[in-house]
Tab-separated table of C-alpha atoms in Angstrom:
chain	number	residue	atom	x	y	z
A	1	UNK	CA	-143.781	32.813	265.371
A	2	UNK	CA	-142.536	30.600	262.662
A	3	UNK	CA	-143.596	29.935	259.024
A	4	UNK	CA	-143.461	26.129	257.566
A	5	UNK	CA	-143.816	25.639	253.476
A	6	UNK	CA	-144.633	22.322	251.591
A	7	UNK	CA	-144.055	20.775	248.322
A	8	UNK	CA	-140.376	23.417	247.307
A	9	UNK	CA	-137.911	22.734	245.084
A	10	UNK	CA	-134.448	22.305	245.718
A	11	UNK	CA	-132.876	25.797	246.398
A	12	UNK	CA	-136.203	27.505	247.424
A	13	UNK	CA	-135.890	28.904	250.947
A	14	UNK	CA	-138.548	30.451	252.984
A	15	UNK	CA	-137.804	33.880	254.770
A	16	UNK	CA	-139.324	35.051	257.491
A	17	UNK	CA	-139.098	38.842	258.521
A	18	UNK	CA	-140.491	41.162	261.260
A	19	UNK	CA	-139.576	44.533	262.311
A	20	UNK	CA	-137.081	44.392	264.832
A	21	UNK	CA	-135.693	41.095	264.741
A	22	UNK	CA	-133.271	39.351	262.098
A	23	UNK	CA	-134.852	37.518	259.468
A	24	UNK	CA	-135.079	33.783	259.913
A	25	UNK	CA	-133.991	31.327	256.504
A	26	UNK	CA	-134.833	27.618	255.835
A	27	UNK	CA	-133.465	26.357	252.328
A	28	UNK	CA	-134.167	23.279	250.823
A	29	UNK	CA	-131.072	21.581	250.173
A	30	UNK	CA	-131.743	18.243	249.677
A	31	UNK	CA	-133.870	16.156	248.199
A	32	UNK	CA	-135.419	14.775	251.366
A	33	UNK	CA	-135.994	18.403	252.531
A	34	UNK	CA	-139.088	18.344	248.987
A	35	UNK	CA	-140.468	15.864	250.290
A	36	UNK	CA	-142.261	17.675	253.600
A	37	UNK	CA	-142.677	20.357	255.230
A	38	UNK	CA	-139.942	22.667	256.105
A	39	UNK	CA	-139.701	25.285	259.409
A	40	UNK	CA	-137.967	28.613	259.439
A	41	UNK	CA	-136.706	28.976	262.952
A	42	UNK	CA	-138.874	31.268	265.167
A	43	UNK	CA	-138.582	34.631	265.956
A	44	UNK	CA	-140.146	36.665	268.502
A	45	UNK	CA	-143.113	38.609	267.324
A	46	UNK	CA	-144.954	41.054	269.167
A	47	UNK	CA	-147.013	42.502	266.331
A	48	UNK	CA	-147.395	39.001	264.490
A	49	UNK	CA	-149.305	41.617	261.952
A	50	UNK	CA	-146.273	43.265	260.758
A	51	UNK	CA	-144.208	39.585	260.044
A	52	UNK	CA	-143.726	39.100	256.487
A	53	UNK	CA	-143.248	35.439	254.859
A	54	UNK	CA	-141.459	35.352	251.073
A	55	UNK	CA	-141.156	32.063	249.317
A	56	UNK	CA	-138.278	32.704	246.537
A	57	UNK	CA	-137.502	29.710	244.219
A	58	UNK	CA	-134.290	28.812	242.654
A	59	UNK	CA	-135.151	30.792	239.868
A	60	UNK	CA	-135.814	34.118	241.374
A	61	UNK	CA	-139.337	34.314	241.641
A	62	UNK	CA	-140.467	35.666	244.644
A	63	UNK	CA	-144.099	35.566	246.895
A	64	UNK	CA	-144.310	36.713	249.312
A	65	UNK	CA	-147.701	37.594	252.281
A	66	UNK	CA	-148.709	38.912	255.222
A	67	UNK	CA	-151.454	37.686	257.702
């Protein structure tokens, strides 16, 4: 499993967590990187229920969801 997010700002990153596994980061850190979509790297999922996705922007707001 993997999560993708559009339209961040620089510094946002993207986290994606499930039990059992370490939690996989993407950051933008570029310009180019606002421009598209940006993939956290995937991690094995078993119970793709219990993965959790947070979005948290540059100035410490944080969303986050479930599916």
């Amino acid at each position: 499993m993997w999560a993708r997010a559009l339209r961040l700002r620089l510094g946002d990153r993207v986290e994606l967590t499930h039990p059992g596994a370490r939690p996989k980061v993407v950051r933008a850190t570029e310009e180019a990187d606002t421009l598209g979509y940006l993939t956290t790297p995937m991690t094995m999922a078993s119970r793709p229920d219990r993965a959790r996705v947070c979005v948290a922007s540059v100035k410490d707001e944080r969303f986050c969801f479930s599916p």
